[in-house]
Structure formats: C-alpha cells, structure tokens
PDB file of C-alpha atoms in Angstrom:
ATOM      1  CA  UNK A   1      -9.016  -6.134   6.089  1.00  0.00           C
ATOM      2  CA  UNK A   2      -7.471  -3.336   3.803  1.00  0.00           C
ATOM      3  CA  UNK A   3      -5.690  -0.910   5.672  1.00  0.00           C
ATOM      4  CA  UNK A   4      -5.818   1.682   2.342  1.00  0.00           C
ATOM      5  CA  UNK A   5      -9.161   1.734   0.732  1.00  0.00           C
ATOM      6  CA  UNK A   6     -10.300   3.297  -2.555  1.00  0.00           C
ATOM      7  CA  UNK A   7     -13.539   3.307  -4.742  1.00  0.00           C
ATOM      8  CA  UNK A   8     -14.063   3.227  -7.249  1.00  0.00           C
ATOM      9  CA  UNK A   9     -11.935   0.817  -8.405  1.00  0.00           C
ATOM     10  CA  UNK A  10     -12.104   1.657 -12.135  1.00  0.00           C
ATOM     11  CA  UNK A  11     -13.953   4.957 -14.057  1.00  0.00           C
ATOM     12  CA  UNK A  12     -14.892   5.573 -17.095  1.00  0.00           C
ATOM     13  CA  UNK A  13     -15.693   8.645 -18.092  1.00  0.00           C
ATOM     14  CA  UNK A  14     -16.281  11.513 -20.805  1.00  0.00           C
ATOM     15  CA  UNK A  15     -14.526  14.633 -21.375  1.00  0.00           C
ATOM     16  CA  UNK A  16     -16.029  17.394 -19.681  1.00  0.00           C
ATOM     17  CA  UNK A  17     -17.742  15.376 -16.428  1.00  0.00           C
ATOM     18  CA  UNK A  18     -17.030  15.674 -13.221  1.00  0.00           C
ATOM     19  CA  UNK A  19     -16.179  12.929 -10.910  1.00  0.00           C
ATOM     20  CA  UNK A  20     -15.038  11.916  -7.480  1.00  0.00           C
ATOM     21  CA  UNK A  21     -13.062   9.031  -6.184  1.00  0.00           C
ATOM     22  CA  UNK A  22     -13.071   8.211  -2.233  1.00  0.00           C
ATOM     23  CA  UNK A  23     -10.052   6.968   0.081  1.00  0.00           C
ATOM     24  CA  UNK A  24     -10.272   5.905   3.667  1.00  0.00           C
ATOM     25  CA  UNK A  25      -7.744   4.761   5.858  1.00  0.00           C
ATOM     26  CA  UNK A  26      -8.294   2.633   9.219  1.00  0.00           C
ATOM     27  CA  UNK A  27      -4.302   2.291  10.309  1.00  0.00           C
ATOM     28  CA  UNK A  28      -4.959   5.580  12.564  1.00  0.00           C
ATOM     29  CA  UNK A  29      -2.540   7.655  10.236  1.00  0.00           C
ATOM     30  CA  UNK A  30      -1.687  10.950  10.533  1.00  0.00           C
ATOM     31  CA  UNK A  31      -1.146  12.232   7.001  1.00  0.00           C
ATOM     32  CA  UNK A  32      -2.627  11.044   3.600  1.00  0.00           C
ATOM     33  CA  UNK A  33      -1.963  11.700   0.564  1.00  0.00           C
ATOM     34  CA  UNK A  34      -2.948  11.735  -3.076  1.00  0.00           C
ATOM     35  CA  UNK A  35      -0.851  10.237  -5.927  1.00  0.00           C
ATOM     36  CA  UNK A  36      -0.511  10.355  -9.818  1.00  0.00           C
ATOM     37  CA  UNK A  37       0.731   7.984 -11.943  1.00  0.00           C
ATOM     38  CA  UNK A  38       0.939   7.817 -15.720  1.00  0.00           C
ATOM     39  CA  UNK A  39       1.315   5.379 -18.312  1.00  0.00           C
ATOM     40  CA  UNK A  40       5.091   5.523 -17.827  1.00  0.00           C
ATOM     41  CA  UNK A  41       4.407   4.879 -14.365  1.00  0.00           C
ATOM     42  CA  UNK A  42       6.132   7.816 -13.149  1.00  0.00           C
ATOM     43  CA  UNK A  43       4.751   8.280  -9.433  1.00  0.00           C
ATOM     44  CA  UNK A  44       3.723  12.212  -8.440  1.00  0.00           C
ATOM     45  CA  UNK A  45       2.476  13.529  -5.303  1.00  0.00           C
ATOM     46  CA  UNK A  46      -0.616  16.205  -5.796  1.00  0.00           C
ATOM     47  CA  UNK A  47      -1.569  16.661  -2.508  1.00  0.00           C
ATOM     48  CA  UNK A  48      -1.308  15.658   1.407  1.00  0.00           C
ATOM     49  CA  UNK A  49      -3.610  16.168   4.117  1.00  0.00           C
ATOM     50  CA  UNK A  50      -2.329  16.611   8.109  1.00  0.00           C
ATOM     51  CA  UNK A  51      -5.027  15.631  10.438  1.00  0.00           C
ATOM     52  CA  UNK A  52      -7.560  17.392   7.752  1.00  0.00           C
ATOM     53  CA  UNK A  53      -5.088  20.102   7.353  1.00  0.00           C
ATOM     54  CA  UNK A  54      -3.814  20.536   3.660  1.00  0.00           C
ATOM     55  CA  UNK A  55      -0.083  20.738   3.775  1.00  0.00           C
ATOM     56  CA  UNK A  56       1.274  19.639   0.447  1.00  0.00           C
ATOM     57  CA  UNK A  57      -0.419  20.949  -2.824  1.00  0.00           C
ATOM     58  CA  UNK A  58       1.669  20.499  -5.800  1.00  0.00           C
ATOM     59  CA  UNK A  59       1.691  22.083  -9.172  1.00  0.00           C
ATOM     60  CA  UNK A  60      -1.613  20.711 -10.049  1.00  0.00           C
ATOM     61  CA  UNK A  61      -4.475  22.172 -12.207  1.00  0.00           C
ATOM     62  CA  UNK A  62      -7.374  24.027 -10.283  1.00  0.00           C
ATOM     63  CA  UNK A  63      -9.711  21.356 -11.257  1.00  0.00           C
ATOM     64  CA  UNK A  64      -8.605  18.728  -8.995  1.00  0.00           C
ATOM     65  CA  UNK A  65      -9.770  19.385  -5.536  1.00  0.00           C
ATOM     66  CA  UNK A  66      -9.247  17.362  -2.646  1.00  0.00           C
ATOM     67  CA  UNK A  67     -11.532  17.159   0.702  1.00  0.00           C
ATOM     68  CA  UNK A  68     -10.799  15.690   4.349  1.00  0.00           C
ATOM     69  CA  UNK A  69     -13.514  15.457   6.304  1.00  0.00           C
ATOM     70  CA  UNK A  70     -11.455  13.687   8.782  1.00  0.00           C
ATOM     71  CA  UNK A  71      -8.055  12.138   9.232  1.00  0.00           C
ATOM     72  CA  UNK A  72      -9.119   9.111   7.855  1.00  0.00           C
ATOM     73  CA  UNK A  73     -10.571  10.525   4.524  1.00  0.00           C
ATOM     74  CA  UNK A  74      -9.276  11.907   1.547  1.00  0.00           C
ATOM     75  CA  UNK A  75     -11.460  12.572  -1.030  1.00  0.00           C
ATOM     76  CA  UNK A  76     -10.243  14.019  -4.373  1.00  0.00           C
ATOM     77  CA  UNK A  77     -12.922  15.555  -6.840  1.00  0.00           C
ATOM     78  CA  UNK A  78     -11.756  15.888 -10.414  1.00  0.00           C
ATOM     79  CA  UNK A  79     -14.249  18.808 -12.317  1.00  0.00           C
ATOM     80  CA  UNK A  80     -14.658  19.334 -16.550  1.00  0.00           C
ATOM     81  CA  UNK A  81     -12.152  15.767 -16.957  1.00  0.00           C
ATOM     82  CA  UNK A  82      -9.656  15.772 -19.581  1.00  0.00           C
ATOM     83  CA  UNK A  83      -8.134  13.518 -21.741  1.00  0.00           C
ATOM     84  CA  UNK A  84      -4.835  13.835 -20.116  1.00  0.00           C
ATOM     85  CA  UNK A  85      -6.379  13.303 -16.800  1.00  0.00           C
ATOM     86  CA  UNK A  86      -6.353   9.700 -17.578  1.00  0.00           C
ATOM     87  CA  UNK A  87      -4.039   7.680 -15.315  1.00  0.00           C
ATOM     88  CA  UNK A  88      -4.269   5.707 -12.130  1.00  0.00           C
ATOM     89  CA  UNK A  89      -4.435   8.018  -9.132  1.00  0.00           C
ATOM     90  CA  UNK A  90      -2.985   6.310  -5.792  1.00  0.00           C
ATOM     91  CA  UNK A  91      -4.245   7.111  -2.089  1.00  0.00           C
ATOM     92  CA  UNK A  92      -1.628   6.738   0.370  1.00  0.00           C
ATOM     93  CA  UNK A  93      -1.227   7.530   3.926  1.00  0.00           C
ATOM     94  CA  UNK A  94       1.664   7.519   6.714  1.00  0.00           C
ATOM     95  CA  UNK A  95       1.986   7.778  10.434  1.00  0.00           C
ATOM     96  CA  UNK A  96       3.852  11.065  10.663  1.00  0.00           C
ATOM     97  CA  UNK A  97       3.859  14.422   9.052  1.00  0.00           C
ATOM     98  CA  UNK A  98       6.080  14.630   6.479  1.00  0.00           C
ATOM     99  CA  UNK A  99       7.853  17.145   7.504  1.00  0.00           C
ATOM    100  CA  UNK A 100       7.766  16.236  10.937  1.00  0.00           C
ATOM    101  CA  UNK A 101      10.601  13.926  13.307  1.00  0.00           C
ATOM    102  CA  UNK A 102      10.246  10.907  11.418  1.00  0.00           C
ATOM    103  CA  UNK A 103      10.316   9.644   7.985  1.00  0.00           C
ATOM    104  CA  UNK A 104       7.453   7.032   7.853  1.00  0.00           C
ATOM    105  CA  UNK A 105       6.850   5.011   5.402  1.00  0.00           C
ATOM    106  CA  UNK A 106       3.527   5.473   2.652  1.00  0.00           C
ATOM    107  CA  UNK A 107       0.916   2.426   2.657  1.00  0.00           C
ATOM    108  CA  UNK A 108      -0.621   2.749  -0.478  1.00  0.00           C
ATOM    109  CA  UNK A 109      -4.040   1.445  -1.611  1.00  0.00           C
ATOM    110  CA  UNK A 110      -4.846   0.155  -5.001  1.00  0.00           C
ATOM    111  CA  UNK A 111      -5.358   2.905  -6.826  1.00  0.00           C
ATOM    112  CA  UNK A 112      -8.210   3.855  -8.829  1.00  0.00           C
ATOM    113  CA  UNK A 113      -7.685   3.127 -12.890  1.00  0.00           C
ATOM    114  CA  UNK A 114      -9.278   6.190 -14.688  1.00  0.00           C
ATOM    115  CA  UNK A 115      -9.952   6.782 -18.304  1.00  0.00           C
ATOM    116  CA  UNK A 116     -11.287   9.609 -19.693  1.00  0.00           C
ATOM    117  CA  UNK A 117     -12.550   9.074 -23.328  1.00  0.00           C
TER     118      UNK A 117
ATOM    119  CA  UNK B   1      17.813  14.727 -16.163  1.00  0.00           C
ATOM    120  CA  UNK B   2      15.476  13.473 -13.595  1.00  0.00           C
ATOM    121  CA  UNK B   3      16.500  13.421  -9.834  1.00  0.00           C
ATOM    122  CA  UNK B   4      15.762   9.444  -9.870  1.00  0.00           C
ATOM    123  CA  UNK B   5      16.801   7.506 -12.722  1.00  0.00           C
ATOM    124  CA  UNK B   6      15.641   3.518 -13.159  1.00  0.00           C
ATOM    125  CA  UNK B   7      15.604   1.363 -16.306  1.00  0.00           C
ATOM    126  CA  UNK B   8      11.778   0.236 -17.043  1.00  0.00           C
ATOM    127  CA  UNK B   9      12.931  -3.012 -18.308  1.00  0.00           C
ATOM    128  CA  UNK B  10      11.174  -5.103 -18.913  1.00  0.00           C
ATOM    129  CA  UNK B  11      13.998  -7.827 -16.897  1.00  0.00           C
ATOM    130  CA  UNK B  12      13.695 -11.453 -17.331  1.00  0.00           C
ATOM    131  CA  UNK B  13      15.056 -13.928 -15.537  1.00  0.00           C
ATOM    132  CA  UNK B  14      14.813 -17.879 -15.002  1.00  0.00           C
ATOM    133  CA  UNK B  15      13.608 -18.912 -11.459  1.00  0.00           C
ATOM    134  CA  UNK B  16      16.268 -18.994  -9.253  1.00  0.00           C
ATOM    135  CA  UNK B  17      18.306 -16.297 -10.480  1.00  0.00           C
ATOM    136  CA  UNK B  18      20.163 -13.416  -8.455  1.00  0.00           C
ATOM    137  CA  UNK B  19      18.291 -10.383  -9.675  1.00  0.00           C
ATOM    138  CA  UNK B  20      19.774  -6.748  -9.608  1.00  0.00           C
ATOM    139  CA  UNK B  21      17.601  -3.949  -9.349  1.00  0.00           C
ATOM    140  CA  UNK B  22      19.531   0.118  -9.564  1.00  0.00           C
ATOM    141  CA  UNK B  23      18.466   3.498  -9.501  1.00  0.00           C
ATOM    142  CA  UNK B  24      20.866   6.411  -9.825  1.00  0.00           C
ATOM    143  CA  UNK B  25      20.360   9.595  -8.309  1.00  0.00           C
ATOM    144  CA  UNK B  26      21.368  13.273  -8.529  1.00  0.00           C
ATOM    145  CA  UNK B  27      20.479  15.213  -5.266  1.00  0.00           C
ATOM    146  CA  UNK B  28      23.083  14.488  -2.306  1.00  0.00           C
ATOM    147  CA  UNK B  29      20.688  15.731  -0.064  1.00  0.00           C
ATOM    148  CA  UNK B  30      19.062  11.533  -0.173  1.00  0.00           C
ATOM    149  CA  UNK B  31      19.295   9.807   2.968  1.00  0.00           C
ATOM    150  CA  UNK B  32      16.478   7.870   2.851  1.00  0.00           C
ATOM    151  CA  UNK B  33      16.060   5.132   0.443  1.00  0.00           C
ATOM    152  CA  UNK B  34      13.593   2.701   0.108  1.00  0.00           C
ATOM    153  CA  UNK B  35      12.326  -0.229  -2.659  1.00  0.00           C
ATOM    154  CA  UNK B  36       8.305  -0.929  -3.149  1.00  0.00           C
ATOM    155  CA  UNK B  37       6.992  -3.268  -5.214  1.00  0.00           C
ATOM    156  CA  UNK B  38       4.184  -2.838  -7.106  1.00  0.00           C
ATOM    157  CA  UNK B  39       2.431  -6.322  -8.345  1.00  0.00           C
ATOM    158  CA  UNK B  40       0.169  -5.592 -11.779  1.00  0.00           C
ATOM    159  CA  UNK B  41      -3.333  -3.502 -10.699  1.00  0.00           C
ATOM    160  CA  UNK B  42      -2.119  -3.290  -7.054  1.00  0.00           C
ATOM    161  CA  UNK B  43      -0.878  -0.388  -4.790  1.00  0.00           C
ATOM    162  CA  UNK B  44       2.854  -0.086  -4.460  1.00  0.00           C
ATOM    163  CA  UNK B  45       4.113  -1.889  -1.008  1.00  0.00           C
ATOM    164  CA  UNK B  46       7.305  -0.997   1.213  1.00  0.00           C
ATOM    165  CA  UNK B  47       9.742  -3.981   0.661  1.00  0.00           C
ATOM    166  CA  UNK B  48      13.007  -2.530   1.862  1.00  0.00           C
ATOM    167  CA  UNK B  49      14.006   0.910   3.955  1.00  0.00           C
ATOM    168  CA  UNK B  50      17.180   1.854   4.974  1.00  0.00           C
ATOM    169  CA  UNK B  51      19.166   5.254   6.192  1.00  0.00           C
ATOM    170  CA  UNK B  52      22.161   6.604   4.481  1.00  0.00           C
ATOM    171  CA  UNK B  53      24.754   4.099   3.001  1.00  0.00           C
ATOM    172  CA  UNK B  54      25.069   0.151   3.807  1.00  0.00           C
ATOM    173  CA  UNK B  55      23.766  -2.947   3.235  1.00  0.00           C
ATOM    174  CA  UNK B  56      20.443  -3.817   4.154  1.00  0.00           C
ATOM    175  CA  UNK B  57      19.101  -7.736   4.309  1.00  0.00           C
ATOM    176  CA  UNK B  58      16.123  -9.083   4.692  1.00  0.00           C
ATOM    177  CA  UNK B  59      15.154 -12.930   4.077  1.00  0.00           C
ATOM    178  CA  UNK B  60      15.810 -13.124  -0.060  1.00  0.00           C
ATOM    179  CA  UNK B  61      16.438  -9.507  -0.492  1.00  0.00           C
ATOM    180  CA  UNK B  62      19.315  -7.081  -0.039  1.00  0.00           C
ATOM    181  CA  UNK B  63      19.254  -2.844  -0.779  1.00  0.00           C
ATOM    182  CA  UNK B  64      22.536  -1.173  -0.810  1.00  0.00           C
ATOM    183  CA  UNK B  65      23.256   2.337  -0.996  1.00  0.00           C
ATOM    184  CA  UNK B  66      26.344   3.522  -2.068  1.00  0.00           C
ATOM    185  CA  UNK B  67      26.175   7.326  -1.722  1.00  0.00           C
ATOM    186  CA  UNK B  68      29.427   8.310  -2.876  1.00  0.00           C
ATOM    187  CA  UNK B  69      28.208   6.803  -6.388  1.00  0.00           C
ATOM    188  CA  UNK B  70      24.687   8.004  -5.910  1.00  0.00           C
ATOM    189  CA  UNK B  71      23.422   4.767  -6.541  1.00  0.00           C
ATOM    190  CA  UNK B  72      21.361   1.910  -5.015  1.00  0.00           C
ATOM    191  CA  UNK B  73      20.464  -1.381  -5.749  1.00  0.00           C
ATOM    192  CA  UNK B  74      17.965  -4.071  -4.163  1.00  0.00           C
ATOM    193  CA  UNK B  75      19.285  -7.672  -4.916  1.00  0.00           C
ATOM    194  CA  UNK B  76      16.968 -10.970  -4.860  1.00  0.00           C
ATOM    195  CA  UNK B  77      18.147 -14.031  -4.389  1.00  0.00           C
ATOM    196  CA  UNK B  78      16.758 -17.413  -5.473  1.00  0.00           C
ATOM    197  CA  UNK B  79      14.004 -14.949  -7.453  1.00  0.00           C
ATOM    198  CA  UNK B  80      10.386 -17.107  -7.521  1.00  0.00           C
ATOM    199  CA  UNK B  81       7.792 -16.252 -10.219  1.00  0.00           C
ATOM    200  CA  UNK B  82       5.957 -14.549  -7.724  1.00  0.00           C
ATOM    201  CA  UNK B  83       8.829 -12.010  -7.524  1.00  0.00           C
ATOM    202  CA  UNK B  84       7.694 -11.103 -10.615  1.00  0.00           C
ATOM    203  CA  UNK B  85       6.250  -7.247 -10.379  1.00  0.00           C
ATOM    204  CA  UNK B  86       7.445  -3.770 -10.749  1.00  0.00           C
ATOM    205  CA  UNK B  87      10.397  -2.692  -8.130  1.00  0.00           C
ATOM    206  CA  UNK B  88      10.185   1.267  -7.919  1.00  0.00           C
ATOM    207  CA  UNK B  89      12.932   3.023  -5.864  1.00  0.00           C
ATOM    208  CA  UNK B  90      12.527   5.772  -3.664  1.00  0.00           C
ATOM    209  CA  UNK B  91      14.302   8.426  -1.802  1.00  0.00           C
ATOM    210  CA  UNK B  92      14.018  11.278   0.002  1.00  0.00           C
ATOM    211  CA  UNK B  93      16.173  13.918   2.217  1.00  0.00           C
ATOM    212  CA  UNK B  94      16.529  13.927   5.761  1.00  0.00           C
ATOM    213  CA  UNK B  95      14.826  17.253   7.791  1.00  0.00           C
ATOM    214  CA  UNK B  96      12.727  18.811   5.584  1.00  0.00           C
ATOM    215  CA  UNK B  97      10.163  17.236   3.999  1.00  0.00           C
ATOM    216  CA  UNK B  98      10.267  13.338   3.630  1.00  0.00           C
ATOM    217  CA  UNK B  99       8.194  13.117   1.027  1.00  0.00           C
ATOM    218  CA  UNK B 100      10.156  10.644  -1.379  1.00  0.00           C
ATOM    219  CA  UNK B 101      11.051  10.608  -4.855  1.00  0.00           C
ATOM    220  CA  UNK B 102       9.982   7.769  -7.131  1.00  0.00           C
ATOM    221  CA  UNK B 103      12.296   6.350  -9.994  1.00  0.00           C
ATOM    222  CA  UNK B 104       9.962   4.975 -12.577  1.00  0.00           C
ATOM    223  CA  UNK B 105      10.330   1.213 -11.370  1.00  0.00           C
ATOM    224  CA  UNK B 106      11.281  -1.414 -13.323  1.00  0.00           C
ATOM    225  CA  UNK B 107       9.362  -4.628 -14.482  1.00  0.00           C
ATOM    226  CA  UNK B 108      10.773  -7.801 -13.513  1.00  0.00           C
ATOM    227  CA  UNK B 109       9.472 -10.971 -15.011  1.00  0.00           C
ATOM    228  CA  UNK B 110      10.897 -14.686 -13.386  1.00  0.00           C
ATOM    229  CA  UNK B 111       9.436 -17.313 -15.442  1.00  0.00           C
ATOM    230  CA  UNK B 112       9.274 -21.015 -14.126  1.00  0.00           C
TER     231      UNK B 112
END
C-alpha cells in the first residue's frame, strides 16, 4: 500500500510538449512537496503545498506549475519541455508545515524518470 | 562551495565491512540532521534522524554529528549486499523553515 504515489512512472517526451505528472498521498499529511533531481543527483525543492496552500516556490522557471486540489494532491504541469528539463522529479510529503513547531520528516515516492528528447 | 558537501563514490566494500558514510557542512545554523537512502529507481527513505550533536544508534547503523567540526557521519556495521544503495545526508536549521538540505549522496556497493 504506497503511502507516496506518482504516475507516471517514466515519460518520454519531445521538446516543446507539455506534460503533467500526478502525486497523491494517503498518510493524512499536511504539506507536500515537489522535488528535482539531476543526473548528479543533487536533490532541489521547487515547490510545497500547505493544506492546498502554496508556501514554498523556489527559483524555478514559469513553465512549471504546480496544482493542489486537495491536501492529498500535488500535481505539477511542466508546459513547452526542454531539454534541460530532463531529470527525475520526486513527490514528497510530511506531517507538519515546514515552517511550523516540528521538523517532520519527508516520505518520498518514487519519482517520476523524465526525458525530454 | 556548497552548504552540504558528500563524496559520490562510488564505495565498495566486502560484506561484512564497517562502512563510513560523511558529509561536511558550512551553515552553523544545522541542527537537524538526517541520512536517507535511496535504493536504484526508488524514492529516497528516512534511515536515521537526530537533533544537534551525538551519537545516534539504531540496529546496524550509527549517525554522529559532530558540530564543532561541521561534520556527520552514518556508520554500518556488518554491511549486507542489500546495504548497497545511495546514502544522501541531510540537514536543516532549527525555527525557520525545516526544509533540509541534501548533500549529493554517495553510492555504496557491498558485494558478496
């Protein structure tokens, strides 16, 4: 029973599409959260979502845009894909707010593997 | 520099082995420090958390912070091959936001 949840899985793409990859959540977290990481596996936050509420937003480009319809989705749309948008992007969520009394831990899911050609 | 600094590896070691994993850091404010491990085409997964400096054990593994050296390291002992993934460290301040900081991880290989 996955707690973290993301499709697809893998995505293959062309330059210049658009595409969307889905993440839901059932451990009744607060906050989740969208992650980066490139080939050198560096790990970097682009966004977090508060009970639907965006609260983190990092220096990312324009044409990633994340949705929450609810605190148990985060949904993060990618429009006109670029080369350098290839990398696997992590959902992850946690109990708390960030910023809030206590530092909870992320549960990641398994990222979704995408390659723009 | 970067805040979090961790050799990629790759580190191989024979089954059994004690295995030392470090990151260095550079902002004091880091209270928080944590280990995941991140087997190949998986999510990463909290192995070890712990608050300020110490020694932290749990089963085969051990993090310890030393603050004054801004540095941390997560120990295995007896290492199986199914230790064998990457081991990212992570840190972040206390008050503020908690969001953590991710070294780069590094790849550890036990073979049989």
């Amino acid at each position: 029973d996955t707690a973290v949840s993301q499709t697809p899985k893998y995505l293959v793409t062309q330059m210049g599409n658009d595409k969307s990859i889905k993440c839901e959540q059932n451990l009744g977290h607060d906050t989740m959260y969208w992650y980066k990481q490139d080939s050198k596996k560096f790990l970097k936050i682009m966004f977090s979502y508060n009970n639907k509420e965006l609260i983190i937003n990092e220096t990312v480009p324009n044409r990633f845009s994340p949705k929450s319809p609810d605190k148990a989705h985060l949904n993060l749309h990618i429009n006109s894909l670029e080369l350098g948008d290839s990398a696997v992007y992590f959902c992850a969520s946690s109990q708390d707010h960030p910023s809030g009394a206590n530092n909870s831990p992320l549960h990641f899911g398994n990222g979704t593997r995408l390659t723009v050609t | 520099q970067k805040e979090v600094e961790q050799d990629p590896g790759p580190l191989s070691v024979p089954e059994g082995a004690i295995v030392s994993l470090n990151c260095t850091y550079s902002n004091s404010a880091f209270q928080y420090f944590m280990w995941y491990r991140q087997y190949s085409r998986k999510g990463p997964e909290l192995l070890m958390y712990t608050y300020s400096s110490g020694n932290k054990e749990d089963g085969r593994f051990t993090a310890q912070v030393d603050k004054s050296s801004k540095y941390i390291s997560l120990f295995i002992r007896d290492s199986q091959p199914s230790d064998s993934a990457t081991y990212l460290c992570a840190m972040s301040p206390s008050g503020g936001s908690y969001i953590p900081t991710f070294g780069r991880g590094t790849s550890l290989i036990v073979h049989p």
